[in-house]
Short mmCIF file of C-alpha atoms in Angstrom, two decimals:
data_model
loop_
_atom_site.label_atom_id
_atom_site.label_comp_id
_atom_site.label_asym_id
_atom_site.label_seq_id
_atom_site.Cartn_x
_atom_site.Cartn_y
_atom_site.Cartn_z
CA MET A 1 -13.34 3.51 -20.43
CA GLY A 2 -13.01 0.37 -21.21
CA ARG A 3 -9.59 0.88 -22.88
CA ASN A 4 -8.30 3.40 -20.52
CA ARG A 5 -10.30 0.36 -17.59
CA PRO A 6 -6.82 -2.30 -17.46
CA ILE A 7 -4.10 0.81 -17.10
CA LEU A 8 -7.07 2.60 -14.26
CA LEU A 9 -6.08 -1.24 -12.41
CA VAL A 10 -2.63 -1.19 -12.35
CA CYS A 11 -2.92 2.17 -11.44
CA LEU A 12 -5.01 1.27 -8.34
CA ALA A 13 -2.82 -1.36 -7.24
CA VAL A 14 0.19 1.48 -7.38
CA PHE A 15 -2.27 3.25 -5.44
CA GLY A 16 -2.50 0.73 -2.46
CA LEU A 17 0.99 0.06 -2.19
CA MET A 18 2.22 3.79 -2.06
CA THR A 19 -0.98 3.80 0.81
CA GLY A 20 -0.10 0.66 2.79
CA GLN A 21 3.12 1.93 3.06
CA GLN A 22 2.52 5.43 4.05
CA MET A 23 -0.54 4.42 6.54
CA VAL A 24 3.05 2.54 8.22
CA ASN A 25 5.89 4.71 8.02
CA PRO A 26 4.46 7.47 10.07
CA ILE A 27 2.60 4.44 12.87
CA LEU A 28 6.99 3.13 12.58
CA PRO A 29 8.51 6.04 15.17
CA PRO A 30 6.55 5.60 17.91
CA LEU A 31 6.23 1.58 17.13
CA VAL A 32 9.69 1.24 17.83
CA ARG A 33 10.01 3.22 21.02
CA GLU A 34 7.09 1.10 22.30
CA LEU A 35 9.06 -2.01 21.62
CA GLY A 36 12.37 -0.90 23.06
CA PHE A 37 14.02 0.21 19.71
CA SER A 38 16.30 3.28 18.74
CA GLU A 39 16.04 5.40 16.26
CA LEU A 40 18.96 4.18 14.61
CA ALA A 41 17.18 0.80 14.26
CA LEU A 42 14.45 2.05 11.95
CA GLY A 43 16.61 3.64 9.85
CA ILE A 44 17.78 0.27 9.43
CA VAL A 45 14.59 -1.78 8.68
CA TRP A 46 14.18 1.56 5.95
CA THR A 47 16.79 0.93 4.99
CA VAL A 48 17.17 -2.58 4.37
CA GLY A 49 13.39 -2.03 2.44
CA ALA A 50 14.94 0.52 0.24
CA SER A 51 17.61 -1.54 -0.66
CA GLY A 52 15.29 -4.54 -1.98
CA VAL A 53 13.66 -1.94 -3.80
CA VAL A 54 17.30 -1.68 -5.54
CA LEU A 55 17.98 -4.52 -5.83
CA ALA A 56 15.18 -6.48 -6.97
CA SER A 57 13.46 -3.52 -9.52
CA SER A 58 15.67 -4.99 -12.18
CA PHE A 59 14.51 -8.25 -11.78
CA TRP A 60 11.25 -7.88 -11.40
CA SER A 61 11.47 -6.16 -15.06
CA ARG A 62 12.79 -9.13 -16.76
CA ARG A 63 10.00 -11.29 -14.85
CA SER A 64 6.89 -8.58 -16.28
CA THR A 65 8.42 -9.90 -20.03
CA THR A 66 8.76 -13.12 -19.87
CA TRP A 67 6.07 -13.95 -16.79
CA GLY A 68 3.83 -10.49 -18.18
CA HIS A 69 2.31 -8.21 -16.47
CA ARG A 70 -0.36 -9.47 -14.77
CA PRO A 71 1.17 -12.30 -13.32
CA VAL A 72 4.00 -10.22 -11.60
CA LEU A 73 1.51 -7.29 -10.38
CA LEU A 74 -0.36 -10.34 -8.81
CA ILE A 75 3.15 -12.20 -6.85
CA SER A 76 3.89 -8.79 -5.77
CA LEU A 77 0.79 -7.08 -4.05
CA THR A 78 0.31 -11.20 -2.67
CA GLY A 79 4.00 -10.66 -1.29
CA ALA A 80 3.21 -7.29 0.29
CA THR A 81 0.18 -8.17 1.92
CA ILE A 82 1.78 -11.53 3.17
CA GLY A 83 5.49 -8.81 4.45
CA LEU A 84 3.14 -7.20 6.19
CA LEU A 85 0.65 -8.59 7.77
CA ALA A 86 3.97 -10.73 9.11
CA PHE A 87 4.53 -7.55 10.33
CA ALA A 88 1.85 -6.17 12.25
CA VAL A 89 1.47 -10.28 14.05
CA VAL A 90 5.39 -9.53 14.76
CA ALA A 91 4.40 -6.19 16.08
CA HIS A 92 1.55 -7.05 18.42
CA ALA A 93 3.50 -10.19 20.07
CA GLY A 94 6.34 -7.53 20.24
CA LEU A 95 4.33 -5.09 22.28
CA ALA A 96 2.11 -8.32 24.15
CA GLY A 97 5.62 -8.92 25.48
CA ALA A 98 5.78 -13.13 23.83
CA LEU A 99 8.63 -11.54 21.88
CA ALA A 100 11.90 -9.04 22.55
CA GLY A 101 15.50 -8.50 21.59
CA SER A 102 17.43 -9.85 18.59
CA LEU A 103 14.97 -11.78 17.59
CA LEU A 104 11.96 -9.63 17.64
CA PHE A 105 14.19 -6.99 15.35
CA THR A 106 15.34 -9.78 13.63
CA LEU A 107 11.54 -10.66 12.58
CA ILE A 108 10.52 -6.73 11.91
CA LEU A 109 13.79 -6.37 9.83
CA VAL A 110 12.27 -9.90 7.65
CA SER A 111 8.49 -9.28 8.04
CA ARG A 112 9.06 -5.31 7.40
CA GLY A 113 12.28 -4.50 5.37
CA VAL A 114 13.13 -7.54 3.86
CA VAL A 115 9.75 -9.25 2.44
CA PHE A 116 7.83 -5.88 1.68
CA GLY A 117 10.53 -3.94 0.22
CA ILE A 118 11.49 -7.05 -2.67
CA ALA A 119 7.12 -7.56 -3.19
CA TRP A 120 6.54 -3.44 -2.77
CA ALA A 121 9.78 -3.52 -6.05
CA ALA A 122 7.46 -4.91 -8.93
CA THR A 123 4.87 -3.05 -8.75
CA PRO A 124 6.18 0.46 -9.89
CA VAL A 125 8.84 -1.43 -11.92
CA THR A 126 5.60 -3.34 -14.06
CA ALA A 127 3.14 -0.55 -13.64
CA GLN A 128 5.83 1.37 -15.98
CA SER A 129 5.80 -1.30 -18.10
CA TYR A 130 2.80 -2.45 -19.04
CA VAL A 131 1.76 1.74 -19.23
CA ALA A 132 4.81 2.11 -22.20
CA ASP A 133 3.40 -1.87 -23.52
CA ALA A 134 -0.13 -0.39 -24.23
CA THR A 135 0.32 2.91 -25.41
CA SER A 136 1.35 3.86 -28.53
CA GLY A 137 2.18 7.54 -29.19
CA THR A 138 3.94 10.36 -27.19
CA ALA A 139 1.16 12.45 -25.76
CA GLU A 140 -0.71 8.35 -25.09
CA ARG A 141 2.31 7.39 -23.22
CA VAL A 142 2.61 10.77 -21.07
CA ARG A 143 -0.96 10.52 -20.15
CA GLY A 144 -0.36 6.93 -18.68
CA MET A 145 3.15 7.83 -17.34
CA SER A 146 1.30 10.68 -15.52
CA LEU A 147 -1.55 8.40 -13.96
CA ILE A 148 1.12 7.01 -12.13
CA GLY A 149 2.55 9.99 -10.47
CA ALA A 150 -0.38 10.14 -9.58
CA ALA A 151 -1.60 7.63 -8.26
CA GLN A 152 1.81 7.82 -5.96
CA GLY A 153 0.46 10.95 -4.86
CA LEU A 154 -2.31 10.46 -4.12
CA GLY A 155 -1.22 7.57 -1.85
CA LEU A 156 1.18 10.24 -0.39
CA ALA A 157 -1.29 12.02 0.24
CA VAL A 158 -4.12 9.65 1.35
CA GLY A 159 -1.94 7.32 3.55
CA PRO A 160 -0.75 9.30 6.29
CA ALA A 161 -4.07 10.86 6.76
CA VAL A 162 -5.82 7.56 6.85
CA GLY A 163 -3.03 5.67 9.18
CA GLY A 164 -3.13 9.10 11.59
CA ALA A 165 -7.18 8.66 11.87
CA LEU A 166 -7.01 4.84 12.58
CA SER A 167 -4.19 5.06 15.18
CA ALA A 168 -6.41 6.93 17.43
CA ILE A 169 -8.26 3.85 17.51
CA GLY A 170 -5.12 1.89 18.41
CA LEU A 171 -1.33 1.49 17.59
CA LEU A 172 -1.50 -1.92 15.28
CA THR A 173 -5.15 -1.10 13.21
CA PRO A 174 -3.27 1.04 10.84
CA ILE A 175 -0.78 -2.26 10.41
CA TYR A 176 -3.30 -4.58 10.49
CA ALA A 177 -5.89 -2.56 8.95
CA VAL A 178 -3.21 -2.62 5.29
CA PRO A 179 -2.84 -6.02 5.00
CA VAL A 180 -6.35 -6.44 4.44
CA VAL A 181 -6.37 -2.60 1.88
CA ILE A 182 -3.51 -4.47 -0.97
CA ALA A 183 -5.24 -8.44 -0.61
CA VAL A 184 -8.68 -6.56 -2.04
CA ILE A 185 -6.66 -4.10 -4.07
CA ALA A 186 -4.97 -7.59 -5.67
CA VAL A 187 -8.47 -9.41 -5.84
CA LEU A 188 -9.73 -6.64 -8.31
CA VAL A 189 -6.36 -7.00 -9.82
CA TRP A 190 -7.00 -10.91 -10.54
CA LEU A 191 -10.32 -10.19 -11.58
CA GLY A 192 -9.96 -7.15 -14.13
CA LEU A 193 -6.52 -7.26 -15.41
CA PRO A 194 -6.34 -9.19 -18.48
CA GLY A 195 -4.07 -11.83 -18.69
CA PRO A 196 -1.45 -12.14 -21.82
CA GLN A 197 -2.69 -11.88 -25.08
CA THR A 198 -2.41 -15.86 -26.64
CA ARG A 199 -1.39 -14.51 -29.93
CA ARG A 200 0.83 -11.19 -29.57
CA SER A 201 4.07 -13.13 -29.27
CA ARG A 202 6.32 -11.80 -25.81
CA PRO A 203 9.14 -10.07 -26.97
CA PRO A 204 12.23 -11.72 -25.02
CA ALA A 205 13.49 -10.33 -22.23
CA VAL A 206 16.60 -7.89 -22.83
CA ARG A 207 19.15 -5.79 -20.33
CA VAL A 208 19.90 -2.23 -20.59
CA SER A 209 22.62 -0.57 -19.28
CA PRO A 210 22.06 2.49 -17.22
CA LEU A 211 24.90 3.83 -19.37
CA ASP A 212 23.21 3.81 -22.31
CA PRO A 213 23.34 7.11 -24.09
CA ARG A 214 19.90 7.18 -24.27
CA MET A 215 18.77 6.24 -21.40
CA TRP A 216 21.37 7.79 -18.38
CA PRO A 217 20.69 11.46 -19.16
CA PHE A 218 17.41 10.97 -17.57
CA LEU A 219 18.23 8.59 -15.33
CA THR A 220 20.79 11.26 -13.85
CA THR A 221 17.85 13.94 -14.33
CA GLY A 222 15.58 11.64 -12.11
CA PHE A 223 17.38 10.03 -9.46
CA GLY A 224 18.69 14.34 -9.15
CA MET A 225 14.97 15.64 -8.29
CA TYR A 226 13.93 13.02 -5.95
CA LEU A 227 17.32 13.03 -4.21
CA ALA A 228 16.68 17.17 -3.55
CA PHE A 229 12.80 16.06 -2.88
CA GLY A 230 13.71 12.94 -0.62
CA ILE A 231 16.00 15.33 1.61
CA VAL A 232 13.20 18.13 2.03
CA LEU A 233 11.13 15.25 3.14
CA MET A 234 13.39 13.33 5.59
CA THR A 235 14.05 16.61 7.55
CA ILE A 236 10.94 18.80 6.94
CA GLY A 237 9.84 17.15 10.67
CA PHE A 238 12.81 19.27 11.77
CA LEU A 239 12.94 22.18 9.88
CA VAL A 240 8.76 22.66 10.76
CA GLN A 241 10.16 22.30 14.97
CA ASP A 242 12.88 24.80 14.60
CA ARG A 243 11.45 27.45 12.21
CA LEU A 244 7.92 27.77 13.97
CA GLN A 245 8.72 26.87 17.08
CA LEU A 246 6.16 24.15 18.28
CA THR A 247 5.76 21.51 20.53
CA THR A 248 6.15 18.43 19.82
CA GLN A 249 2.66 17.37 18.94
CA GLY A 250 2.28 20.86 17.47
CA THR A 251 5.73 19.65 15.29
CA GLY A 252 3.07 16.41 14.01
CA GLN A 253 -0.07 18.41 13.21
CA ALA A 254 1.86 20.80 11.08
CA THR A 255 4.59 18.31 9.56
CA GLY A 256 1.53 16.65 8.12
CA LEU A 257 -0.03 19.74 6.49
CA VAL A 258 3.40 21.23 5.26
CA MET A 259 3.06 17.81 3.58
CA LEU A 260 0.03 17.20 2.21
CA ALA A 261 0.28 20.46 0.47
CA GLY A 262 3.16 18.75 -1.21
CA ALA A 263 1.49 16.03 -2.65
CA SER A 264 -1.64 17.79 -3.21
CA ALA A 265 0.41 19.74 -5.64
CA VAL A 266 1.96 16.47 -7.24
CA ILE A 267 -2.10 14.83 -7.73
CA LEU A 268 -3.23 17.92 -9.48
CA VAL A 269 -0.66 18.50 -11.90
CA GLN A 270 -0.15 14.81 -12.88
CA ALA A 271 -4.05 13.93 -12.87
CA VAL A 272 -5.17 17.43 -14.19
CA ALA A 273 -2.66 19.54 -15.30
CA VAL A 274 -0.24 17.65 -17.26
CA PRO A 275 -3.27 15.46 -19.75
CA ARG A 276 -4.82 18.95 -20.32
CA LEU A 277 -1.33 20.87 -21.67
CA LYS A 278 -0.49 17.77 -23.64
CA TRP A 279 3.23 18.53 -23.14
CA ALA A 280 6.59 16.45 -24.76
CA PRO A 281 8.15 15.15 -22.57
CA LEU A 282 11.60 17.19 -23.03
CA ARG A 283 9.16 20.19 -22.26
CA LEU A 284 7.79 18.25 -19.03
CA ILE A 285 11.30 17.71 -17.80
CA ARG A 286 12.28 21.51 -17.96
CA VAL A 287 9.92 22.86 -16.35
CA GLY A 288 9.72 20.32 -13.11
CA VAL A 289 13.76 20.91 -12.62
CA VAL A 290 13.01 24.92 -13.30
CA VAL A 291 9.88 25.24 -10.75
CA MET A 292 11.36 22.67 -8.80
CA THR A 293 14.53 25.15 -7.81
CA ALA A 294 12.35 27.85 -7.04
CA GLY A 295 10.74 25.29 -4.79
CA MET A 296 13.49 24.45 -2.99
CA VAL A 297 14.64 28.89 -2.42
CA LEU A 298 11.86 29.28 -1.41
CA MET A 299 12.30 26.45 1.32
CA THR A 300 16.10 27.15 2.19
CA VAL A 301 13.86 31.00 3.35
CA ALA A 302 10.54 30.48 4.19
CA ALA A 303 10.39 31.73 7.73
CA ASP A 304 6.86 30.88 8.62
CA GLY A 305 4.49 27.80 8.13
CA LEU A 306 2.11 29.17 5.29
CA LEU A 307 5.65 30.01 2.80
CA LEU A 308 6.74 26.23 4.10
CA GLY A 309 3.45 24.94 2.78
CA ALA A 310 4.34 26.89 0.12
CA ALA A 311 7.54 26.32 -0.65
CA MET A 312 6.68 22.63 -0.39
CA ALA A 313 3.41 23.06 -3.17
CA VAL A 314 6.27 24.12 -5.43
CA LEU A 315 8.21 21.68 -4.66
CA GLY A 316 5.53 19.00 -5.48
CA ALA A 317 4.39 21.15 -8.89
CA GLY A 318 7.68 20.54 -10.08
CA LEU A 319 7.87 16.64 -9.35
CA GLY A 320 4.60 16.72 -11.26
CA PHE A 321 5.82 17.99 -14.24
CA GLY A 322 8.64 16.28 -13.76
CA LEU A 323 8.32 12.20 -13.49
CA PRO A 324 6.13 12.14 -16.07
CA GLY A 325 8.64 13.40 -18.99
CA ILE A 326 11.35 11.12 -16.93
CA THR A 327 9.35 8.40 -17.24
CA ALA A 328 8.20 8.78 -20.77
CA ALA A 329 11.15 9.40 -22.50
CA PRO A 330 13.41 6.82 -22.11
CA THR A 331 10.48 4.21 -22.90
CA LEU A 332 10.46 5.99 -26.18
CA LEU A 333 13.13 5.55 -26.78
CA ALA A 334 13.99 2.25 -26.00
CA THR A 335 12.34 -0.94 -28.56
CA ARG A 336 9.93 -2.72 -27.04
CA GLU A 337 11.63 -5.55 -26.32
CA GLU A 338 14.19 -2.94 -24.19
CA GLN A 339 10.82 -1.93 -22.15
CA GLY A 340 11.16 -4.15 -19.15
CA ALA A 341 14.74 -3.20 -19.05
CA VAL A 342 14.52 0.32 -18.67
CA ALA A 343 11.21 0.26 -16.33
CA GLY A 344 13.67 -1.49 -14.21
CA LEU A 345 16.12 1.05 -14.05
CA VAL A 346 13.83 3.85 -13.60
CA GLY A 347 12.82 2.25 -10.82
CA THR A 348 16.33 0.98 -9.66
CA SER A 349 17.51 4.90 -9.85
CA ASN A 350 14.32 5.80 -7.74
CA ALA A 351 14.60 3.90 -5.06
CA LEU A 352 18.25 5.19 -4.55
CA THR A 353 17.03 7.92 -3.03
CA PHE A 354 15.77 7.00 -0.71
CA MET A 355 18.91 4.80 0.69
CA LEU A 356 20.92 8.33 0.32
CA GLY A 357 18.22 10.75 1.13
CA PRO A 358 18.09 10.00 5.18
CA LEU A 359 21.15 9.47 5.82
CA LEU A 360 22.61 12.64 3.43
CA GLY A 361 19.36 14.68 4.66
CA THR A 362 19.14 14.22 8.83
CA GLY A 363 23.47 14.36 8.04
CA LEU A 364 23.74 17.74 6.10
CA TYR A 365 20.43 19.38 8.81
CA GLU A 366 22.64 18.55 12.02
CA ILE A 367 25.58 20.95 10.22
CA ALA A 368 22.99 23.51 9.86
CA PRO A 369 19.47 23.26 9.15
CA THR A 370 19.76 25.28 5.98
CA VAL A 371 22.70 23.40 4.94
CA PRO A 372 20.64 20.36 2.68
CA TYR A 373 18.34 23.20 1.22
CA LEU A 374 21.35 25.15 -0.02
CA LEU A 375 22.55 21.06 -1.39
CA GLY A 376 18.68 21.14 -3.09
CA VAL A 377 19.64 23.98 -4.21
CA VAL A 378 22.76 23.84 -6.05
CA LEU A 379 21.86 20.02 -7.15
CA LEU A 380 18.08 21.39 -8.71
CA ALA A 381 20.09 24.37 -10.54
CA GLY A 382 22.71 22.04 -11.92
CA LEU A 383 19.94 19.88 -13.74
CA ALA A 384 18.07 22.61 -14.90
CA VAL A 385 20.97 23.60 -17.09
CA PHE A 386 22.28 19.54 -17.63
CA THR A 387 18.54 19.77 -19.20
CA PHE A 388 19.23 22.43 -22.02
CA VAL A 389 22.41 22.02 -22.68
CA HIS A 390 23.07 18.55 -22.86
CA PRO A 391 22.57 16.59 -26.38
CA GLY A 392 21.28 13.96 -25.00
CA ILE A 393 18.91 14.86 -23.30
CA ARG A 394 17.62 16.17 -26.22
CA LEU A 395 17.00 12.95 -28.31
CA ALA A 396 13.49 12.88 -25.71
CA PRO A 397 10.75 13.45 -28.98
CA GLU A 398 10.13 17.22 -28.89
CA ARG A 399 6.83 16.94 -30.21
CA PRO A 400 2.95 15.47 -28.23
CA SER A 401 2.55 13.15 -30.78
CA GLY A 402 4.15 10.94 -33.97
CA LEU A 403 5.84 7.19 -33.93
CA VAL A 404 8.48 6.09 -31.33
CA ALA A 405 10.73 3.81 -30.99
CA ALA A 406 8.86 1.27 -29.24
CA GLU A 407 6.57 0.39 -32.10
CA ARG A 408 9.45 -0.66 -34.08
#
């Protein structure tokens, strides 16, 4: 337990930021309307936040190598706390009428979009880099990466539920609660996560190209899996309302249950199945893509709430299998000096999907409700073939043990 405690603290940081983001996000649509802004304005805030993640991930990955994991995590958590607290104060002032118009929108964009997005970007890449640095064998590496994925999945499930419950007290209650939660986690990380080892020489930070033949097959596969899942997340509310003929209030409740099914599957697979099965990264990737393809097919044809929930659960299970393989395989093919850069590439690739997913999913949904999901089927089926036939994918270790490049 003592040896795993630092990894669990890092996962707690990931869980805290994901939970905080998801606590706030469901409150944003009604809040934005109360403040007098359009849906497009909210989309701009989300896109700016995702852009911050994309632009800052590689920077933070290099800093985690040169400065150390603990300082970067503390900077990330502190920055996220400041950004969300500033957003809460700005939103409060907007609702009170003290701020309005372009000034109000600019302050929201800076606090929730720029500051929070840039700060948020540091934690996932630093967590991946920390696990890569703290683990030595393939099985241990995959287990550590699956814990990070489980922390993200748990935050994805817990955040909306807690945010919705707190919003019953007041619309701003969850927005004020989130920075408090993240600040507490920052204190725990500060007290419990060990600092850099003084006797250990810190390797110089190096850059790794996304076109590196060791990296791009896994970056491409991860990007495709996340994009397919993101398209579903951004359109599932519309789909639930249209297919089940629900009212606005009923749609929110039903959509929450469907999303909970997907998030629960991610958690169950990454926290229970992946550690017990001890599959190598290559097998996790292939199984994950195939299972996600089946889930997307079911999502395309599902006609009732039970089938939609089942489809989301299958998609979540596939993502739960695939992501530990996608995050672990590149680190196992990289040297110790390249770990921070590799974590940055993975983080940037994943964040790009949150820039493209909302625009692609909603745009295709306006053409016809099934079009986004048909695209998802084609995308995932193509990735499944890719993972079985492309020689670059087969560079991933096929056995769950043995020495890796990072140990060199």
